[in-house]
Short mmCIF file of C-alpha atoms in Angstrom, two decimals:
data_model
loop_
_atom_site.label_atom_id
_atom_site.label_comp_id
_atom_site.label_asym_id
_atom_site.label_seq_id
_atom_site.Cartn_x
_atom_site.Cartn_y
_atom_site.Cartn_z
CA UNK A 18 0.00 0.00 0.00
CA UNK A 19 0.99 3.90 -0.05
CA UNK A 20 0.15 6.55 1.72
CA UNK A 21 -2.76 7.69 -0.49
CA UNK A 22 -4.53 4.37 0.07
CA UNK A 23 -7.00 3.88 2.21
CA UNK A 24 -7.32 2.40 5.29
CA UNK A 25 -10.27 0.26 6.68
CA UNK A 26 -10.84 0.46 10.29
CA UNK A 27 -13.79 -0.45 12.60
CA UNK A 28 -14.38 0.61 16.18
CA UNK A 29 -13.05 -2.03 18.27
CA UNK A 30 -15.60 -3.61 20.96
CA UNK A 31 -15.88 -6.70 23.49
CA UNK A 32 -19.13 -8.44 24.04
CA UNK A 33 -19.19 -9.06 28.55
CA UNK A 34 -21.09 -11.33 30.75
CA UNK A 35 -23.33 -8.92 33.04
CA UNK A 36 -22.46 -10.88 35.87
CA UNK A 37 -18.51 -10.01 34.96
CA UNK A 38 -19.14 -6.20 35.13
CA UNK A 39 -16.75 -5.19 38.04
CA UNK A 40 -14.27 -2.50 38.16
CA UNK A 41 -11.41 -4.65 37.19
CA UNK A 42 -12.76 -6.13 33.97
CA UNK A 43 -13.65 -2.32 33.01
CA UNK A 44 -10.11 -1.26 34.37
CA UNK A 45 -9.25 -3.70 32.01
CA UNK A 46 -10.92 -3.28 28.87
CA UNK A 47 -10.25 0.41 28.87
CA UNK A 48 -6.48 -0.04 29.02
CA UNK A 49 -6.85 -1.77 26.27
CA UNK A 50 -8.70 0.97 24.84
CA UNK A 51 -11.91 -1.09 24.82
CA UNK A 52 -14.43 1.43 25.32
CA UNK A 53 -17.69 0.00 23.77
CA UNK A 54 -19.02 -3.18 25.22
CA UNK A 55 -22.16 -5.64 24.27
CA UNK A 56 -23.45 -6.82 27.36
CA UNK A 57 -24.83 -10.22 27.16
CA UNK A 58 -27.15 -12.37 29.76
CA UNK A 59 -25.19 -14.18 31.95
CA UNK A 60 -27.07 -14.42 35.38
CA UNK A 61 -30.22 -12.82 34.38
CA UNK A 62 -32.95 -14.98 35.51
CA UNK A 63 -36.37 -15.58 34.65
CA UNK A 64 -37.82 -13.35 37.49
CA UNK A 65 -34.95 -10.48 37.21
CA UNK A 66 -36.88 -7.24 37.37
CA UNK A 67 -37.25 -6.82 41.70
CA UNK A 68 -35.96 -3.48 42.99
CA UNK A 69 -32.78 -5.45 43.84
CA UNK A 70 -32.19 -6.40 40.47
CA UNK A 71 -32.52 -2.83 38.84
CA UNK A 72 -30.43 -1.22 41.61
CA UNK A 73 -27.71 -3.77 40.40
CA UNK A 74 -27.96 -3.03 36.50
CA UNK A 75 -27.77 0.72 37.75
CA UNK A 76 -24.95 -0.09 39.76
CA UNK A 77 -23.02 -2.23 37.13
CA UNK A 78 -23.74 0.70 33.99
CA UNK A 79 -21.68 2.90 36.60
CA UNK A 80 -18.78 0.87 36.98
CA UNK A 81 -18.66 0.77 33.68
CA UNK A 82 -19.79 4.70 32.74
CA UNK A 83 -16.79 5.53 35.77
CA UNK A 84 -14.33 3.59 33.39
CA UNK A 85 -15.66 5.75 30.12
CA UNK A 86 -16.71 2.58 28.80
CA UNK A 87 -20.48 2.76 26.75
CA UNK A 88 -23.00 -0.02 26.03
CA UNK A 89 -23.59 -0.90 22.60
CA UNK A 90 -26.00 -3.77 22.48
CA UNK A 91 -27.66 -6.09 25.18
CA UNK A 92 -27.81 -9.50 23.95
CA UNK A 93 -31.22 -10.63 24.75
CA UNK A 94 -31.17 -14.18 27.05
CA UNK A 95 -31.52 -17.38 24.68
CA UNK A 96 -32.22 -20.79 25.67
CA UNK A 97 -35.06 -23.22 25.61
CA UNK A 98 -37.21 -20.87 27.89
CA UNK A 99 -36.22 -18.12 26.31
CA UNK A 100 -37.39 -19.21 22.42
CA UNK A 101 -38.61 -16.45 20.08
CA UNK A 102 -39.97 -19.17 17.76
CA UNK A 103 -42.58 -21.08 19.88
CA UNK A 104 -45.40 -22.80 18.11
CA UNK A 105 -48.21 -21.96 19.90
CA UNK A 106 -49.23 -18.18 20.70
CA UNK A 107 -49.72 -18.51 24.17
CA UNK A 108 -46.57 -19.59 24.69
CA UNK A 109 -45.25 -17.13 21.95
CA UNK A 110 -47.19 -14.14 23.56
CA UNK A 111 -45.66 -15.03 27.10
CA UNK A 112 -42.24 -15.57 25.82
CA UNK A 113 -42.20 -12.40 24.09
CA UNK A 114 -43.70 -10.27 27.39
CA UNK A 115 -40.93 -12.14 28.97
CA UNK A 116 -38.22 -10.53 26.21
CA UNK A 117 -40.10 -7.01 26.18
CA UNK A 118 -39.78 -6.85 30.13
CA UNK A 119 -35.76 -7.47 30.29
CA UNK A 120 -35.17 -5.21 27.21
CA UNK A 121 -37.28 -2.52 28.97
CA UNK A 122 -34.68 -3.04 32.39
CA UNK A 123 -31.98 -3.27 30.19
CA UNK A 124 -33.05 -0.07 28.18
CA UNK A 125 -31.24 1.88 31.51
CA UNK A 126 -28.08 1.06 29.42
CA UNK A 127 -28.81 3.14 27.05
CA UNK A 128 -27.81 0.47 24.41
CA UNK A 129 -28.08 1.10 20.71
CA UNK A 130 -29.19 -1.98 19.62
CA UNK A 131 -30.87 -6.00 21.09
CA UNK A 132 -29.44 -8.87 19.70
CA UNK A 133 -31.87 -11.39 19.27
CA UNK A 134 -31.62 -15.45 18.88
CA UNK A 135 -34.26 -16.30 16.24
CA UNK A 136 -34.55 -19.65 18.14
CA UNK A 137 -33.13 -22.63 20.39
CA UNK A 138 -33.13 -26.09 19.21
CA UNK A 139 -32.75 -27.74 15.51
CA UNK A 140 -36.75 -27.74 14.50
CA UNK A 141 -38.69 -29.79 12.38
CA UNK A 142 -39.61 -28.60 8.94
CA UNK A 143 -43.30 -28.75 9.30
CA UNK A 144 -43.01 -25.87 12.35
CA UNK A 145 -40.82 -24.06 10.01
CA UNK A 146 -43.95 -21.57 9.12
CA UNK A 147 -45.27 -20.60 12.43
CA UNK A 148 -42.28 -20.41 14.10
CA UNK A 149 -40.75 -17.51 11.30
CA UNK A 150 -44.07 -15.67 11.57
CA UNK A 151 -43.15 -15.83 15.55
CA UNK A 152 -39.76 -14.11 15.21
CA UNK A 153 -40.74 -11.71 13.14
CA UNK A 154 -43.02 -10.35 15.27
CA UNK A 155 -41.03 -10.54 18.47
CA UNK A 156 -38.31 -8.85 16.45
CA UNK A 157 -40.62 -5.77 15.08
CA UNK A 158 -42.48 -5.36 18.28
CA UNK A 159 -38.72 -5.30 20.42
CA UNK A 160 -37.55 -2.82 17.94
CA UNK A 161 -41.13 -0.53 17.89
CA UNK A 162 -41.99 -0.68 21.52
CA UNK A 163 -38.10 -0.48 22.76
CA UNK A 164 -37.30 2.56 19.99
CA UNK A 165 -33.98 0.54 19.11
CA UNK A 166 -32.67 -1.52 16.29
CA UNK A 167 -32.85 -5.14 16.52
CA UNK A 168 -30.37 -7.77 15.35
CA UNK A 169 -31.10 -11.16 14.29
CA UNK A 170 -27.77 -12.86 15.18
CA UNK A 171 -27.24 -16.44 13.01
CA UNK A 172 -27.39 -19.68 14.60
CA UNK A 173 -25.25 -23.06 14.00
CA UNK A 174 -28.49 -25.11 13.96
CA UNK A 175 -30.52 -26.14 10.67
CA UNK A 176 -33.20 -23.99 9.36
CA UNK A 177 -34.21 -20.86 10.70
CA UNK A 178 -31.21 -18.64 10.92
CA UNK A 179 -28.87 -20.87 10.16
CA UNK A 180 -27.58 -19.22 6.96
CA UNK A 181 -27.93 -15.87 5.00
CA UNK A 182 -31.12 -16.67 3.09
CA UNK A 183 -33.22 -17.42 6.06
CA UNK A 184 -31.85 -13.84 7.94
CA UNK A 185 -33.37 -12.41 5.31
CA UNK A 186 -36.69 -14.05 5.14
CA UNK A 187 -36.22 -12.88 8.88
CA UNK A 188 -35.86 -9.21 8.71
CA UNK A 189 -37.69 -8.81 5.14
CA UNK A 190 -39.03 -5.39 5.29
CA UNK A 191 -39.71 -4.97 9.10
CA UNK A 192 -38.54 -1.51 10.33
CA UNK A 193 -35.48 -0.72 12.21
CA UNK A 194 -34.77 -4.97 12.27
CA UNK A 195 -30.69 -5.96 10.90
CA UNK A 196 -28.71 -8.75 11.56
CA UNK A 197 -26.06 -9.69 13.43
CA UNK A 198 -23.27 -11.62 12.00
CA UNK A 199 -21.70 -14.44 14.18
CA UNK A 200 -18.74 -15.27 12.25
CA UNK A 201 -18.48 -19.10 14.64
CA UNK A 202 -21.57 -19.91 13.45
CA UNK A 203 -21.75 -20.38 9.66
CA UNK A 204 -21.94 -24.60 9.22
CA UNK A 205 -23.36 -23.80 5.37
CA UNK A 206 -21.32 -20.98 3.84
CA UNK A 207 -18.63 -18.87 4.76
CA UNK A 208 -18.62 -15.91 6.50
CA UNK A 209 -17.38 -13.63 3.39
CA UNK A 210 -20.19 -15.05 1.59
CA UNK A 211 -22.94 -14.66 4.15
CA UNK A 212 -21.38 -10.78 4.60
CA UNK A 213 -21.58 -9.99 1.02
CA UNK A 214 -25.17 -11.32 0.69
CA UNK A 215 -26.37 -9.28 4.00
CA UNK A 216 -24.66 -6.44 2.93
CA UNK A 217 -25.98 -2.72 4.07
CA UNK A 218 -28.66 -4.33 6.95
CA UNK A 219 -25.50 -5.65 8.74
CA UNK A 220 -26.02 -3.72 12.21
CA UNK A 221 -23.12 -5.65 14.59
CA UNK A 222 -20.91 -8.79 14.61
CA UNK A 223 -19.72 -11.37 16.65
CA UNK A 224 -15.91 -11.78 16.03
CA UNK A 225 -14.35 -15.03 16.49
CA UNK A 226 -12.90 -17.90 15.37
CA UNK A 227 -13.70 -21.64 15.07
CA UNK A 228 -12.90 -25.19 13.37
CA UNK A 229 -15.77 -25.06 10.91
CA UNK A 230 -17.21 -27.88 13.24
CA UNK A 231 -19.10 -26.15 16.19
CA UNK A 232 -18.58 -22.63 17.51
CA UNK A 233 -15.43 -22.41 19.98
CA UNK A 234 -14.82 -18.60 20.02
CA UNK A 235 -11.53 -18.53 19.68
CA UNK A 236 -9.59 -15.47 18.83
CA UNK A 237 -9.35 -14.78 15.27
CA UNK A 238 -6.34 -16.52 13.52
CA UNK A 239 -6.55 -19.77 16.00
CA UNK A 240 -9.28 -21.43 13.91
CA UNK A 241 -10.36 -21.41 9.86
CA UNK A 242 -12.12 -18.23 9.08
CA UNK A 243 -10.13 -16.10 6.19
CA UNK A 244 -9.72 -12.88 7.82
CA UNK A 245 -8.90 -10.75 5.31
CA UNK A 246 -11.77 -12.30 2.87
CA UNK A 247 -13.91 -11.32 5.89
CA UNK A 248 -12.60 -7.92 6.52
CA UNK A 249 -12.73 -7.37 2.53
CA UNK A 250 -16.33 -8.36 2.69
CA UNK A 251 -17.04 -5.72 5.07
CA UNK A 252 -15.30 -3.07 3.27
CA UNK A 253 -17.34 -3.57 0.01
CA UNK A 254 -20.59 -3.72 1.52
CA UNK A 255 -19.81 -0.33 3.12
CA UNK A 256 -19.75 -1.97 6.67
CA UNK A 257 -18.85 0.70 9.45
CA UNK A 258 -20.26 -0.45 12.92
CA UNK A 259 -18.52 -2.01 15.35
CA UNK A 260 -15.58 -4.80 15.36
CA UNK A 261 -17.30 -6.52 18.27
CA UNK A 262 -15.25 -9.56 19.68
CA UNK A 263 -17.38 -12.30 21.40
CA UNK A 264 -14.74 -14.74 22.67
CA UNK A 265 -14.37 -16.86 25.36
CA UNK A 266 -13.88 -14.96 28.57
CA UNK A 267 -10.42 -15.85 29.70
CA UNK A 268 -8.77 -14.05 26.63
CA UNK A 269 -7.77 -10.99 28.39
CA UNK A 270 -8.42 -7.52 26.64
CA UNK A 271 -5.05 -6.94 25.84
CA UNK A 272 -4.86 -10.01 24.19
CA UNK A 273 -8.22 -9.21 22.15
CA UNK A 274 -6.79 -5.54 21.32
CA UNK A 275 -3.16 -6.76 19.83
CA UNK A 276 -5.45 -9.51 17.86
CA UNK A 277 -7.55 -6.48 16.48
CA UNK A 278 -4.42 -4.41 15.67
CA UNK A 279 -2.56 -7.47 14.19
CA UNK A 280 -5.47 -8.14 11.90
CA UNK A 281 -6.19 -4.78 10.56
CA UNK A 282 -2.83 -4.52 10.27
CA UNK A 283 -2.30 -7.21 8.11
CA UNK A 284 -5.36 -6.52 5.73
CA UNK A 285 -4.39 -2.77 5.03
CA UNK A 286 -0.97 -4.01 4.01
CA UNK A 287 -2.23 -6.84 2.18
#
């Protein structure tokens, strides 16, 4: 490259457990010059929302607001109980009051965005119809009645989110719904690909890396993914929100900010 090239950058960013937030994890991720965050479910329960449990959201958004560190997303909980693609309203009505109630707690975060799981388990073909119709409307009425974007996020599982074509059928033209890319989850097409197809509704992504087997978040290089092919993906598609690392927890954030720097690094000189 010279000088007069250009140079592709993202804003770097860490997904965290909420039960992690303490002062030393955002001591730590600021040194690193971490300084946007996805906050994602760990320890919230299916009754959080007593006076206790907003008092310690409150309290864990200033540890993290003392440390000039900013939310960018709140991963909505996933999980059997959790399943945006129930078959039967009832259960699809109470599942989605369920989601509304945490992402109105969670809302005192300020967050830009919700991640959303489409669903849980591998599903039979034959519920392939209701449950779509299901996430579609949990994901328009989280984005309306919350004010904030919403992010499909693949899945590794078979059918329903578990490649670019069926994000789309997701997200087809419902307001102020994207997607989020997990690059550990593609079983059916690489990441570049899936990038390229999803193009300008791309609102986040979960960096890491994996076998091409099951998801192992691994820091990017230690698996299969071709990072440059992924990074060049991004650039043509005019992708400029976050570089959002969701890797397993004991990678320090010094060790997630020299990966970052080592990988844009290497694509801008490639």
């Amino acid at each position: 490259m010279t000088e007069d090239d250009r140079m592709y950058e993202l804003p770097l960013a860490r997904s965290v457990s909420f039960k992690d937030i303490t002062e030393e994890l955002a001591k730590n991720l600021t040194d690193a010059g971490i300084v946007s965050v996805e906050v994602s479910p760990g320890g919230v329960t299916p009754v959080f929302g007593t006076d206790d449990d907003l008092a310690l959201v409150d309290s864990r958004l200033e540890i993290l607001k003392s440390r000039g560190a900013r939310v960018l997303s709140f991963h909505l909980p996933f999980g059997w109980d959790w399943d945006a693609s129930t078959t039967t309203y009832e259960h699809h009505r109470y599942l989605l009051d369920r989601q509304l109630r945490i992402a109105d707690i969670f809302l005192r975060m300020e967050p830009e965005r919700f991640v959303l799981h489409p669903c849980y388990w591998p599903i039979p073909e034959s519920e392939t119809g209701i449950r779509v119709r299901h996430i579609r409307e949990n994901a328009e009425t989280i984005a309306r009645v919350t004010g904030k974007d919403v992010a499909i996020e693949n899945l590794k599982i078979g059918r329903i989110g578990g490649s670019s074509e069926e994000l789309l059928k997701l997200g087809e033209r419902l307001e102020h719904v994207g997607y989020c890319v997990d690059m550990n989850h593609f079983m059916r097409e690489r990441a570049e690909d899936a990038i390229r197809k999803l193009g300008k509704h791309i609102l986040t992504l979960h960096v890491s890396d994996y076998d091409f087997i099951d998801e192992r978040h691994w820091l990017p290089g230690e698996g299969l993914n071709d990072w440059n092919a992924i990074l060049k993906a991004l650039e043509d598609v005019g992708y400029q929100g976050p570089f959002l690392y969701e890797v397993r927890a004991d990678y320090s954030c010094a060790a997630v900010a020299e990966n970052y720097r080592r990988l844009f690094d290497t694509y801008n000189r490639a």
